[in-house]
Coordinates of C-alpha atoms in Angstrom, one line a residue:
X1 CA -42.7 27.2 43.3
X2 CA -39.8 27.4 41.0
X3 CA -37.2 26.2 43.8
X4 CA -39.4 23.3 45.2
X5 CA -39.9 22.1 41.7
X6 CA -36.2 22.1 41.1
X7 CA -36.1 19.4 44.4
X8 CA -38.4 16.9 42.2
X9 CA -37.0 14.5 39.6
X10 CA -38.3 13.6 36.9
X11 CA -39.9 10.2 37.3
X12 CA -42.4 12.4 39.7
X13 CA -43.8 14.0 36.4
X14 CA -44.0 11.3 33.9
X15 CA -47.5 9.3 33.5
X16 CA -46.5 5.6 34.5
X17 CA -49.0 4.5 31.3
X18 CA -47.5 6.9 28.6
X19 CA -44.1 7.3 30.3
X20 CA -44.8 11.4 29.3
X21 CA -44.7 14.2 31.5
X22 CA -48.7 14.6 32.6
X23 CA -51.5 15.9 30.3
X24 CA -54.0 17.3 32.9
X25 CA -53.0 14.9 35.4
X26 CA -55.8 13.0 37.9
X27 CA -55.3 11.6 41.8
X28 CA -56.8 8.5 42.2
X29 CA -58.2 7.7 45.7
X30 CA -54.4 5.4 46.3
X31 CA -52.9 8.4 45.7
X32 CA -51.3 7.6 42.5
X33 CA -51.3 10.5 39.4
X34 CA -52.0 9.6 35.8
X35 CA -52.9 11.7 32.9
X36 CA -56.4 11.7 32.7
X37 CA -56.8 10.1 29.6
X38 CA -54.4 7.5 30.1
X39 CA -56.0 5.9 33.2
X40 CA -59.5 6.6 31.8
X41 CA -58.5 4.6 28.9
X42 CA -57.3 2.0 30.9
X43 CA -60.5 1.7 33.3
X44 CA -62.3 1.1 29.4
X45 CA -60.9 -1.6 28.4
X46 CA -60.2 -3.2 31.9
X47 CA -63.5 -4.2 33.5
X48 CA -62.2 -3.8 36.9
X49 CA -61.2 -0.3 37.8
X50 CA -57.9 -1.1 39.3
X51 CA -54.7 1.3 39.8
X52 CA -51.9 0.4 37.4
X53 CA -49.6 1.1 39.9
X54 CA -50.3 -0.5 43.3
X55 CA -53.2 -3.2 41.9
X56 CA -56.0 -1.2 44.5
X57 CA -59.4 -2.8 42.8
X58 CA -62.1 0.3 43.3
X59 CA -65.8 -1.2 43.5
X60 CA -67.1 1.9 41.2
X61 CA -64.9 3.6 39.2
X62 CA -63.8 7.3 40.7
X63 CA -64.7 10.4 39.8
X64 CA -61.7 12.0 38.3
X65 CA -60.7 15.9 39.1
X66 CA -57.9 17.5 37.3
X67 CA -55.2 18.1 40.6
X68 CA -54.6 22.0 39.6
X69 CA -51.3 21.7 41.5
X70 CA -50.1 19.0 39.8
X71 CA -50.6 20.1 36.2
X72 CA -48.8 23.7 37.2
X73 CA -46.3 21.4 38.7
X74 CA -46.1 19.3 35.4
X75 CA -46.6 22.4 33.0
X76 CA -43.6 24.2 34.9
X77 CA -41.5 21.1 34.4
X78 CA -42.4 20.4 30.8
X79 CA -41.3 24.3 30.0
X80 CA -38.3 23.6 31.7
X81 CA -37.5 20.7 30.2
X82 CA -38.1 22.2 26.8
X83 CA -35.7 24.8 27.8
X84 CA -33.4 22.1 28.6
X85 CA -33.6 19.9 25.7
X86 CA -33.2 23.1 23.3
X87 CA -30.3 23.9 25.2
X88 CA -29.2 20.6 24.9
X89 CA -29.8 19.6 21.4
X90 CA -27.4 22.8 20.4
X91 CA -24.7 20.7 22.2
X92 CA -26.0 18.0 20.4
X93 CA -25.5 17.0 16.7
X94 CA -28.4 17.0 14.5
X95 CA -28.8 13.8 12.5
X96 CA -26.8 14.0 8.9
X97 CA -27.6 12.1 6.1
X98 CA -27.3 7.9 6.6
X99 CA -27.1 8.8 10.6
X100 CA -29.8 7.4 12.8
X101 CA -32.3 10.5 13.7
X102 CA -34.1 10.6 17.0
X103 CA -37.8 9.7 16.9
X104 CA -39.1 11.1 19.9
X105 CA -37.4 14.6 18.8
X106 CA -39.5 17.2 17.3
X107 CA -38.4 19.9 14.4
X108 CA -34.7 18.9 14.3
X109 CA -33.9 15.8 14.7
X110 CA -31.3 14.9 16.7
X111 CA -28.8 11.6 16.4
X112 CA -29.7 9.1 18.2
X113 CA -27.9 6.8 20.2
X114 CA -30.0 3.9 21.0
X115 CA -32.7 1.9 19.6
X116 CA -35.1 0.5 22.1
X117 CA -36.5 -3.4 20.7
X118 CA -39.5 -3.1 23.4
X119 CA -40.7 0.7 22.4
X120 CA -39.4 0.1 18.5
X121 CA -38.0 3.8 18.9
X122 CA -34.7 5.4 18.9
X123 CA -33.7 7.9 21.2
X124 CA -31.1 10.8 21.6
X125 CA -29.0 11.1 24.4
X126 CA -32.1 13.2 25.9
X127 CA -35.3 11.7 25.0
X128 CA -32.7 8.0 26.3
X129 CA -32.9 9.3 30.0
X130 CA -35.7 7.6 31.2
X131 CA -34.5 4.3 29.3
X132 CA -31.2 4.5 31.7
X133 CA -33.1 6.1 35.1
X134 CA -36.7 4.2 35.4
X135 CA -36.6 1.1 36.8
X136 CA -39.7 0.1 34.2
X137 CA -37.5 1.1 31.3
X138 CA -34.6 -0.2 32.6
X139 CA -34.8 -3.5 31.8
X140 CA -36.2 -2.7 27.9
X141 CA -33.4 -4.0 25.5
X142 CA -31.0 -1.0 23.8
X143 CA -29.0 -1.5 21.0
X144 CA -27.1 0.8 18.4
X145 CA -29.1 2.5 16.7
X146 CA -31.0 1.4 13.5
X147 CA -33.6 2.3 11.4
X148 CA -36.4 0.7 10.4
X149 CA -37.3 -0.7 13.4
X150 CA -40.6 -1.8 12.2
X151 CA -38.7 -4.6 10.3
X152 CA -38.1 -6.4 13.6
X153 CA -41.8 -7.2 14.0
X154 CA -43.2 -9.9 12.7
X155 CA -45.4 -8.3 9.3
X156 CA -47.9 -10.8 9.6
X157 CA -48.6 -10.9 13.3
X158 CA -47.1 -7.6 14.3
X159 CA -45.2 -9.2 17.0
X160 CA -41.2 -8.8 17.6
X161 CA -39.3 -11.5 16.1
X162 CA -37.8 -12.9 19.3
X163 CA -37.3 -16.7 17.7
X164 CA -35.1 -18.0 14.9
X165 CA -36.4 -21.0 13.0
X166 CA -33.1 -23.0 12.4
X167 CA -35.5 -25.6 10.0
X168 CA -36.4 -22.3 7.8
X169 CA -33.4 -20.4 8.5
X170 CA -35.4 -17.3 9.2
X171 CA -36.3 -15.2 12.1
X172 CA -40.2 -15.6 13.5
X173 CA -42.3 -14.6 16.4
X174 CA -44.2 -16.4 18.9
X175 CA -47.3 -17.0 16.8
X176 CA -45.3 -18.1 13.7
X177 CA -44.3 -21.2 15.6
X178 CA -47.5 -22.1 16.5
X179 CA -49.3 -21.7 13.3
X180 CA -46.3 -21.8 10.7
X181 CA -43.2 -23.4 12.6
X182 CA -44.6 -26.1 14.4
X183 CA -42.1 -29.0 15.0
X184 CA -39.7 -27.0 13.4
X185 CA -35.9 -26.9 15.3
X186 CA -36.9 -23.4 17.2
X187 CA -34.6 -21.2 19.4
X188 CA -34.4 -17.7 21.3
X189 CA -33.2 -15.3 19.0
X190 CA -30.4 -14.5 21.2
X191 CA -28.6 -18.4 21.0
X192 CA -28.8 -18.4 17.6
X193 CA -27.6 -15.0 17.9
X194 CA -24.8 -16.6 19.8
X195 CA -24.2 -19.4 17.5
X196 CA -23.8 -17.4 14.5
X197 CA -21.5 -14.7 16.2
X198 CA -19.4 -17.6 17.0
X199 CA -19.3 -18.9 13.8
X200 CA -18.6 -15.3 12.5
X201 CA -15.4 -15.1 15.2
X202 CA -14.2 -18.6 13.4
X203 CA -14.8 -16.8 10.4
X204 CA -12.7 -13.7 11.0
X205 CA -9.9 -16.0 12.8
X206 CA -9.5 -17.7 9.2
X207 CA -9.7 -14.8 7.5
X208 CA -6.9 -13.5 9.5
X209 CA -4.9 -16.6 9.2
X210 CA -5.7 -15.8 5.0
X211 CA -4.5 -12.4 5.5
X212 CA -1.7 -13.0 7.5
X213 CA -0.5 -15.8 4.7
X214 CA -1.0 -13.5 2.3
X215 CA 1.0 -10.8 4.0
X216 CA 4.3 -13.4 4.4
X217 CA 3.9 -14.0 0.7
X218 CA 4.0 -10.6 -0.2
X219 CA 7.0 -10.6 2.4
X220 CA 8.3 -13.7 0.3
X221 CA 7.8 -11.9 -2.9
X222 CA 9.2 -8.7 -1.5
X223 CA 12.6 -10.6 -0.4
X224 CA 12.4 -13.0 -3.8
X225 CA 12.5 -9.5 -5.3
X226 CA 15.3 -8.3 -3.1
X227 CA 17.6 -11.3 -4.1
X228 CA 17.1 -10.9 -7.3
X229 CA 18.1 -7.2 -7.1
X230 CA 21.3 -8.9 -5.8
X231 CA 21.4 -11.3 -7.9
X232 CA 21.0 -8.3 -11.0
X233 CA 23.4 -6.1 -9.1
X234 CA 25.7 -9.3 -9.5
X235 CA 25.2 -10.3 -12.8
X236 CA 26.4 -6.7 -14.1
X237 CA 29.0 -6.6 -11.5
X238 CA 30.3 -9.6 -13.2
X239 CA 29.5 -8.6 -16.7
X240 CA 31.0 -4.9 -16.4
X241 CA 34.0 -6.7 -14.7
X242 CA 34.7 -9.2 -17.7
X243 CA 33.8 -6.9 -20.6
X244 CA 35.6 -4.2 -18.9
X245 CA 38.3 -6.5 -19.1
X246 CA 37.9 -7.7 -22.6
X247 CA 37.6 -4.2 -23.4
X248 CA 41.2 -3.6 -22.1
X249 CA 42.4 -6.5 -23.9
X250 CA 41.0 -5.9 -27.4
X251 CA 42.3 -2.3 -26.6
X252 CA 46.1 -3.4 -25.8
X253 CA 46.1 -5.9 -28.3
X254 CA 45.3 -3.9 -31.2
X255 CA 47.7 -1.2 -29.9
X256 CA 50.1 -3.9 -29.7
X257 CA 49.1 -5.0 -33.2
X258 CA 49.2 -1.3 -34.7
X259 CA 52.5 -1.0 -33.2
X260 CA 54.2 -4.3 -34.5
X261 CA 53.2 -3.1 -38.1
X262 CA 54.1 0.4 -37.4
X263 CA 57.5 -0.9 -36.3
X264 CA 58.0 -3.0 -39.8
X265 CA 57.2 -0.3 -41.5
X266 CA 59.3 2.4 -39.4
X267 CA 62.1 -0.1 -40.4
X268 CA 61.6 -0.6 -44.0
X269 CA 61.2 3.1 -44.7
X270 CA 64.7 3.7 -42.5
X271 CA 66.3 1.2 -44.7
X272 CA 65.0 2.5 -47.8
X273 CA 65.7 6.5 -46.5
X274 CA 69.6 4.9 -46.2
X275 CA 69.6 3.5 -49.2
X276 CA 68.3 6.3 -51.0
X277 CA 70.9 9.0 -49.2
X278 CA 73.5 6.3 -50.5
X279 CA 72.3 6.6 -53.8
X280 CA 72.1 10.3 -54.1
X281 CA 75.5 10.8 -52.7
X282 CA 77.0 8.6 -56.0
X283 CA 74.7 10.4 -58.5
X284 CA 76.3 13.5 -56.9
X285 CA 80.0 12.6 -57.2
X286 CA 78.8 11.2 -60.6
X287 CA 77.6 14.8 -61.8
X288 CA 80.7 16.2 -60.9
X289 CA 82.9 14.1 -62.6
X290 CA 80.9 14.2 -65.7
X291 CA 81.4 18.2 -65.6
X292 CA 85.0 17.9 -64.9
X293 CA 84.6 15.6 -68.1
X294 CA 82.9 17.8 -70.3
X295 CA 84.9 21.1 -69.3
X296 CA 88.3 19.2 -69.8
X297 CA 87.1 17.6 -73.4
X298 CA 86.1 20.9 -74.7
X299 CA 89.9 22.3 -73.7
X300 CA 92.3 23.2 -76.3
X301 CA 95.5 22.6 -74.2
X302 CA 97.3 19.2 -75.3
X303 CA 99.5 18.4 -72.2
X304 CA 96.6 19.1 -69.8
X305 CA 94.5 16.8 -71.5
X306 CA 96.6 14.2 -71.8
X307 CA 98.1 14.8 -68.0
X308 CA 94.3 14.6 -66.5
X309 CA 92.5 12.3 -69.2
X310 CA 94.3 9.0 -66.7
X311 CA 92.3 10.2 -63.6
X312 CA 89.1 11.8 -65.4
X313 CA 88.3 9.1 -67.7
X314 CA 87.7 6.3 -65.2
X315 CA 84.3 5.8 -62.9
X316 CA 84.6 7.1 -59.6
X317 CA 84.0 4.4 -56.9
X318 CA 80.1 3.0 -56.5
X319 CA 78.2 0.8 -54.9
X320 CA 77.0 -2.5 -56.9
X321 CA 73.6 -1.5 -56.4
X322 CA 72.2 -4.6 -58.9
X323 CA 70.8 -7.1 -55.5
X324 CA 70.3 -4.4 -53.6
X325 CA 65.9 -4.5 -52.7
X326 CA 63.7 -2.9 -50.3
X327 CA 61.3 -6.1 -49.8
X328 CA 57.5 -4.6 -48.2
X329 CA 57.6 -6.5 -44.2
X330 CA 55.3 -9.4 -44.2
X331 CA 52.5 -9.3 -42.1
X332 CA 51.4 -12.8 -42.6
X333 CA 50.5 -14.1 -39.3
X334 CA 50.4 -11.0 -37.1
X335 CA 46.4 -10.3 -37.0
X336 CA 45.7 -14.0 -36.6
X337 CA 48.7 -13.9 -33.4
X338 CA 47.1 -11.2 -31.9
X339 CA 43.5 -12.9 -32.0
X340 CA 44.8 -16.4 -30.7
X341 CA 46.2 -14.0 -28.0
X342 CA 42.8 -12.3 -27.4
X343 CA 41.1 -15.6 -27.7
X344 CA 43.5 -16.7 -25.0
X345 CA 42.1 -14.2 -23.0
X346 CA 38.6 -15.0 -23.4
X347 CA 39.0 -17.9 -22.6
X348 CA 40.2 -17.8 -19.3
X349 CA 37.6 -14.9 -18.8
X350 CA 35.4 -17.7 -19.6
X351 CA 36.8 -20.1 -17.4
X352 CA 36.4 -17.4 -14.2
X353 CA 32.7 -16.8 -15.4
X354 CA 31.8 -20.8 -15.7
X355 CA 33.6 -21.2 -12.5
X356 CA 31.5 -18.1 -10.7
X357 CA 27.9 -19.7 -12.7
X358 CA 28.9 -23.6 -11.0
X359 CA 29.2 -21.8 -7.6
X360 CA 26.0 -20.4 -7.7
X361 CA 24.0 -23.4 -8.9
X362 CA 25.5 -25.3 -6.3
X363 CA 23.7 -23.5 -3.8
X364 CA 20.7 -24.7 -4.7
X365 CA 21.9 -28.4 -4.5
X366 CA 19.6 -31.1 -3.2
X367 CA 19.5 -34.0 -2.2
X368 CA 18.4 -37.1 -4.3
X369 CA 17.8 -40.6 -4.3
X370 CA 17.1 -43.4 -6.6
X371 CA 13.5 -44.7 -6.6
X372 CA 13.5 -48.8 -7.4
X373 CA 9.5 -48.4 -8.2
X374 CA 10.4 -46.9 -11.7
X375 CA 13.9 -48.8 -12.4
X376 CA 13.9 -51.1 -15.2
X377 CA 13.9 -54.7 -13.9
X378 CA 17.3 -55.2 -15.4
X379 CA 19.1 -52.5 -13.5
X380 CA 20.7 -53.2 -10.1
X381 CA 20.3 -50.0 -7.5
X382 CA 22.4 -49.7 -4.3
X383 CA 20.9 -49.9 -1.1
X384 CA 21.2 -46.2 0.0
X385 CA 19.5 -45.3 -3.2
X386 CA 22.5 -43.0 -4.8
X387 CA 24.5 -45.6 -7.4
X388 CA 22.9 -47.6 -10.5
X389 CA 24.2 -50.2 -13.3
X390 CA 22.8 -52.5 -16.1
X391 CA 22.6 -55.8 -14.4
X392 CA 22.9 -59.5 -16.8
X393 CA 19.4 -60.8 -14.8
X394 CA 16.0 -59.6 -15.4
X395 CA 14.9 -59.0 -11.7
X396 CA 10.8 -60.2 -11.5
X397 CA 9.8 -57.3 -10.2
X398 CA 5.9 -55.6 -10.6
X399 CA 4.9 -53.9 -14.0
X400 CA 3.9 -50.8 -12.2
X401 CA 2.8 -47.5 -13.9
X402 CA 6.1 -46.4 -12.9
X403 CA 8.1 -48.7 -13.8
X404 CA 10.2 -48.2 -17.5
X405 CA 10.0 -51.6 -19.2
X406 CA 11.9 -51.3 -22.5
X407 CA 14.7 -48.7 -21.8
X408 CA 17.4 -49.1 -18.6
X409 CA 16.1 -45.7 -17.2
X410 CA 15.5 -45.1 -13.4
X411 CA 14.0 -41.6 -12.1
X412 CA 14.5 -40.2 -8.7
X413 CA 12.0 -40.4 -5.6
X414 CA 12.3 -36.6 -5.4
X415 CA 10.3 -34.5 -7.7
X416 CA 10.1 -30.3 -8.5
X417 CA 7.5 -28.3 -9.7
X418 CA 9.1 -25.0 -8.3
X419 CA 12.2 -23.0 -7.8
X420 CA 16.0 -24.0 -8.6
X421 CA 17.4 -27.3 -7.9
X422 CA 21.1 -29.2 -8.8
X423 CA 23.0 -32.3 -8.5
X424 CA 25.9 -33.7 -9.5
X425 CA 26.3 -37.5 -10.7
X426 CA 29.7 -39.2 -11.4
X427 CA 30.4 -40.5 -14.9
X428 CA 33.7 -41.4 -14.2
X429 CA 34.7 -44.8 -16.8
X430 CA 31.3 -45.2 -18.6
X431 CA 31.4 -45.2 -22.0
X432 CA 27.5 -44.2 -22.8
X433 CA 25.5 -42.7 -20.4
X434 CA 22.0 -41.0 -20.3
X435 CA 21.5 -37.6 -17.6
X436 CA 18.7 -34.7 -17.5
X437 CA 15.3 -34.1 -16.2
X438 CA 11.9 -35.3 -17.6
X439 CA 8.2 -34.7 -16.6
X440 CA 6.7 -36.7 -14.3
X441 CA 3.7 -37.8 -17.6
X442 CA 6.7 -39.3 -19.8
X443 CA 5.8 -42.3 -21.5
X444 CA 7.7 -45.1 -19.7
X445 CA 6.6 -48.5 -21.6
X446 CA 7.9 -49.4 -25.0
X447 CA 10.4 -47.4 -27.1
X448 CA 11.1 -43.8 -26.2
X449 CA 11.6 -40.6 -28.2
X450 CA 14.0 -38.3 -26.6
X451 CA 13.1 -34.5 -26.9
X452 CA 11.7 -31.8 -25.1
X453 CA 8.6 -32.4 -26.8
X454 CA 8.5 -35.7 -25.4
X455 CA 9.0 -34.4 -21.8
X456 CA 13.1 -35.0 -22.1
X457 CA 15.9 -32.8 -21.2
X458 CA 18.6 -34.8 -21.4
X459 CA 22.5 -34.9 -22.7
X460 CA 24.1 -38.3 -23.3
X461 CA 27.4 -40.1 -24.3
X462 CA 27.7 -42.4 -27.6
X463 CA 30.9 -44.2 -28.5
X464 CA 32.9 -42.7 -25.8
X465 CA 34.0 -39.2 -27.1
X466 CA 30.3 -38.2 -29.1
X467 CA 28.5 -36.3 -26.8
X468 CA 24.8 -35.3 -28.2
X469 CA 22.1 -32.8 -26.6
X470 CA 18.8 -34.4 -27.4
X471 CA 17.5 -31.2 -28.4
X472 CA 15.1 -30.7 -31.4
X473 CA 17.1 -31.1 -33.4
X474 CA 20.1 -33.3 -32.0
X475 CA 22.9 -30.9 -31.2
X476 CA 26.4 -32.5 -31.5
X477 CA 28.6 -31.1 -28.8
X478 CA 32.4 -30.4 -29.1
X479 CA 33.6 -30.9 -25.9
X480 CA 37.4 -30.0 -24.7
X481 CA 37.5 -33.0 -22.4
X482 CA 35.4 -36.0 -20.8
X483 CA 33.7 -34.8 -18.2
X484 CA 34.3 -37.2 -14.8
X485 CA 31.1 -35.7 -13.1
X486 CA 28.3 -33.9 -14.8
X487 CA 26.5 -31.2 -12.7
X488 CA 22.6 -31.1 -13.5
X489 CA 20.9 -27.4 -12.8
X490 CA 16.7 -26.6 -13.4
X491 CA 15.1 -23.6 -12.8
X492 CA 11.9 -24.1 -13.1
X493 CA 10.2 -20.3 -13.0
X494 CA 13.0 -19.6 -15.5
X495 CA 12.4 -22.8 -17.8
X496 CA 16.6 -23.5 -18.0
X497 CA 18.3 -26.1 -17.9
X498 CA 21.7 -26.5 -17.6
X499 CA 24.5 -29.1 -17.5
X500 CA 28.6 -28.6 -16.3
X501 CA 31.3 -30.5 -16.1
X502 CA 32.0 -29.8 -12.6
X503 CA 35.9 -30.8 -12.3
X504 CA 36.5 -28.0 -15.1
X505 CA 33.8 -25.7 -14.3
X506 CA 33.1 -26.2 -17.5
X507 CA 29.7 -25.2 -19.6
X508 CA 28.2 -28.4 -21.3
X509 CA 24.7 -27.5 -22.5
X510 CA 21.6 -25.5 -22.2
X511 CA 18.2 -26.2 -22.6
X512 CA 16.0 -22.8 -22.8
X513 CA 12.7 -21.0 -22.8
X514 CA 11.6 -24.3 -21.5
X515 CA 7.8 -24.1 -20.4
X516 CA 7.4 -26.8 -17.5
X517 CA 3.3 -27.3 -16.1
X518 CA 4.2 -30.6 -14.1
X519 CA 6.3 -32.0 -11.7
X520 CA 9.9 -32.7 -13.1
X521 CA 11.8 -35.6 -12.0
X522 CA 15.9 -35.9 -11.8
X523 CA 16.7 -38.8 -14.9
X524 CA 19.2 -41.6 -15.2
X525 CA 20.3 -44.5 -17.9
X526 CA 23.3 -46.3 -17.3
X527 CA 23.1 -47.9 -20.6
X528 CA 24.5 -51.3 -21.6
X529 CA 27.7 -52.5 -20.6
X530 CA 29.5 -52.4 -23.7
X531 CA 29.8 -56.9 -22.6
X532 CA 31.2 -55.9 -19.9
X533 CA 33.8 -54.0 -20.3
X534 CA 32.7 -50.9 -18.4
X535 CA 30.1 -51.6 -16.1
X536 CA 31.0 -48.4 -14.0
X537 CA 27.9 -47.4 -12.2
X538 CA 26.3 -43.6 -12.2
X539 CA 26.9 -41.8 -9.1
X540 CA 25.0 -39.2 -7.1
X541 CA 27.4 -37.6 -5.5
X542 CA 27.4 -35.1 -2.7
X543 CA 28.0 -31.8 -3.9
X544 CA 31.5 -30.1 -3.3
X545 CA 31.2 -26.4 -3.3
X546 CA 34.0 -24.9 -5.7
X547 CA 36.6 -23.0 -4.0

């Protein structure tokens, strides 16, 4: 018995009404087997006694015998199965906590790995066999498992929700569209199913197009960082190298200092040593003379008197010491020599640094042009957009926003609201001249009020050497020379800017600790003419890197 039951599957033991292995299984006169409570349930509510399996209609409803060699059959296999499924679920993983357990399992439960939406049960890899071997079960619908499986019926009719109500937005089952849905925009679960997984891909592409921005900005940040390590690494490069270097020249010229003062001294006090020796060498011959004096005045012997008194009585030869003076060295002059020295120094240390800063801003030179839609009807711009004058004709042009009306000012087409940017404009034979940056909500009709609080960073030119930052306060600036071409520099993150005179490399102005929210725009006023006399234009001239 043991070995032909091994030669039987087992589809051959499972009821094909409860799909369990049989419970005092019955042969019908067709010849199929059904727990005997399953099929006489069936024949109850079915009027007709018919097979389940093969459709047979019986005209009066068979007597039903338990087939004894069936149910040994069946009771055989369901011990071995047992066997086999508590041999299996030790292989098997019981469910843990937030896992799917198995429903069909009983003591522990094991995990399951499907979900059936027909029998609204999950399954283990066990109790899933028939779902993957009967041809019935076969065509049920698995999924990963869930819980709750209840919540895909419909609560009011107890139906699976198979439709999606795209009127509603909600999921429904076949009677909700007849009594609730009707005329509503209705579709199988599974197209809108479709629909939103593709809208969920579009989704997840945009979010990976966000993420992947996100990732080259941290990239751009990450090298923005790098350069300015470099640009740090640079900066105190350069600083150790100058200070070092004004260290070395304070250093030499005070030893230089100490040892021209050490020298007048050394002198003075050798002069006065010499003079001193001198004089003690006199007061020496003087002392002995003045004892020869007294030993030969207190002698008793006439003729030896009288023979030495001629070479004793007169004053061995001195020195006419009356103009002789030690004068203390004067030192007028020497500190403030060695400091013009020093300052010397500085100032070509200076002159390397200004040079090194105009090389740097002028990698970030850009290119700009004039725009004609803000230039004051009175001032004439080139055709190629980089040269404007005061004109003698008032040009009838549109009173645009843009446009300055009162004031000869003209901005540039180009604006910034981020990161460095420079050009240079030639000054070359103007006598008053206007040059900076301003925000792009300046007042541009009727008089205008140059500051930074007035959206202005600007230097300018008055009576040909007076050079003024407008600044608040004004700041008069002393410069060395005219500048030919001025050298404009903004960076915006940093809130600087800067002007240079870019034949001397040298520094004209800063504006900083600016804080700029808008859009700044590149700013230029030719000025009047002085009648005439110097109607230069301003330039914009391509930028020459320094060698």
């Amino acid at each position: 018995m043991s070995a032909a039951s091994c030669l039987l599957t087992e589809d051959q033991f499972l009821c094909s009404i409860c799909l369990d292995v049989f419970t005092d299984p019955v042969t019908i006169p067709c010849g199929h087997n059904f727990c005997k409570t399953c099929i006489t349930q069936h024949w109850n509510v079915n009027v007709q006694s018919q097979c389940p399996n093969c459709k047979e209609v019986f005209n009066t409803r068979p007597e039903l015998q338990v087939n004894t060699f069936i149910s040994e059959m069946a009771a055989q296999f369901r011990q071995s199965a047992q066997h086999k499924a508590s041999s299996t679920s030790s292989e098997q993983q019981a469910a843990k906590p937030g896992e799917v357990p198995c429903d069909v399992c009983t003591g522990t439960k094991l995990k399951a790995l499907k979900s059936c939406l027909v029998c609204l049960d999950s399954y283990c890899e066990t109790h899933l066999e028939p779902h993957l071997t009967r041809s019935g079960l076969k065509r049920h619908q698995l999924i990963d498992p869930v819980e709750n499986l209840e919540d895909r019926m419909c609560m009011k009719h107890d139906k699976l929700l198979e439709l999606f109500c795209k009127t509603d937005q909600m999921c429904v089952c076949m009677l909700c569209t007849v009594l609730y849905h009707k005329n509503h925009d209705v579709v199988p679960l599974k197209e809108e199913y479709e629909g939103k997984k593709a809208e969920l891909g579009k989704t997840d592409a945009e979010i990976q197009q966000m993420i992947h921005k996100r990732r080259l900005k941290i990239q751009e940040i990450k090298h923005s960082v790098e350069l300015s390590e470099e640009d740090a690494d640079r900066e105190i490069s350069d600083g150790v190298q100058v200070f070092t270097a004004l260290k070395e020249s304070i250093e030499r010229r005070m030893n230089e200092l100490l040892d021209t003062i050490k020298e007048k001294q050394r002198k003075t006090e050798k002069q006065a040593e010499g003079f001193i020796k001198e004089l003690e060498q006199e007061i020496s011959e003087l002392k002995k003379r003045s004892t020869e004096v007294e030993q030969l005045s207190c002698s008793e012997d006439h003729l030896h008197l009288l023979q030495s008194f001629r070479t004793l009585n007169a004053t061995p030869p001195t020195k006419n010491w009356t103009g002789v003076r030690v004068s203390p060295p004067s030192y007028e002059g020497t500190v403030v020599r060695a400091v013009n020295q020093l300052e010397e120094t500085l100032s070509k240390q200076m002159k390397k640094l200004f040079e090194v800063e105009l090389k740097r801003v002028q990698q970030s030179a850009v290119d700009v042009t004039l725009d004609p839609d803000t230039a004051h009807p009175y001032l004439i711009l080139s055709v190629d957009g980089k040269q404007v004058k005061l004109g003698d004709v008032k040009k009838n042009l549109p009173d645009n926003p843009e446009r300055f009306d009162t004031c000869p000012i003209v901005l540039a087409k180009q604006s910034f609201s981020s990161g460095r940017f420079y050009y240079e404009v030639q000054v070359k034979e103007k006598t008053k001249w206007d040059l900076g940056v301003v925000r792009e909500s300046i007042n541009r009709k009727g008089s205008i009020t140059m500051s930074p609080q007035k959206g202005y960073w600007t230097i300018m030119l008055r009576n040909e050497n007076e050079y003024e930052a407008c600044d608040d306060p004004a700041v008069l600036l002393s410069l060395k020379s005219q500048p030919e071409k001025v050298g404009v520099f903004v960076d915006y993150e940093e809130g600087l800017v800067s002007f240079h005179d870019v034949d001397t490399a040298a520094f004209i102005y800063s504006f900083t600790g600016c804080c700029f929210t808008e859009k700044l725009y590149p700013y230029f006023c030719p000025c009047n003419n002085d009648g005439g006399k110097k109607s230069a234009p301003l330039i914009i001239s391509p930028v020459s890197h320094t060698e």
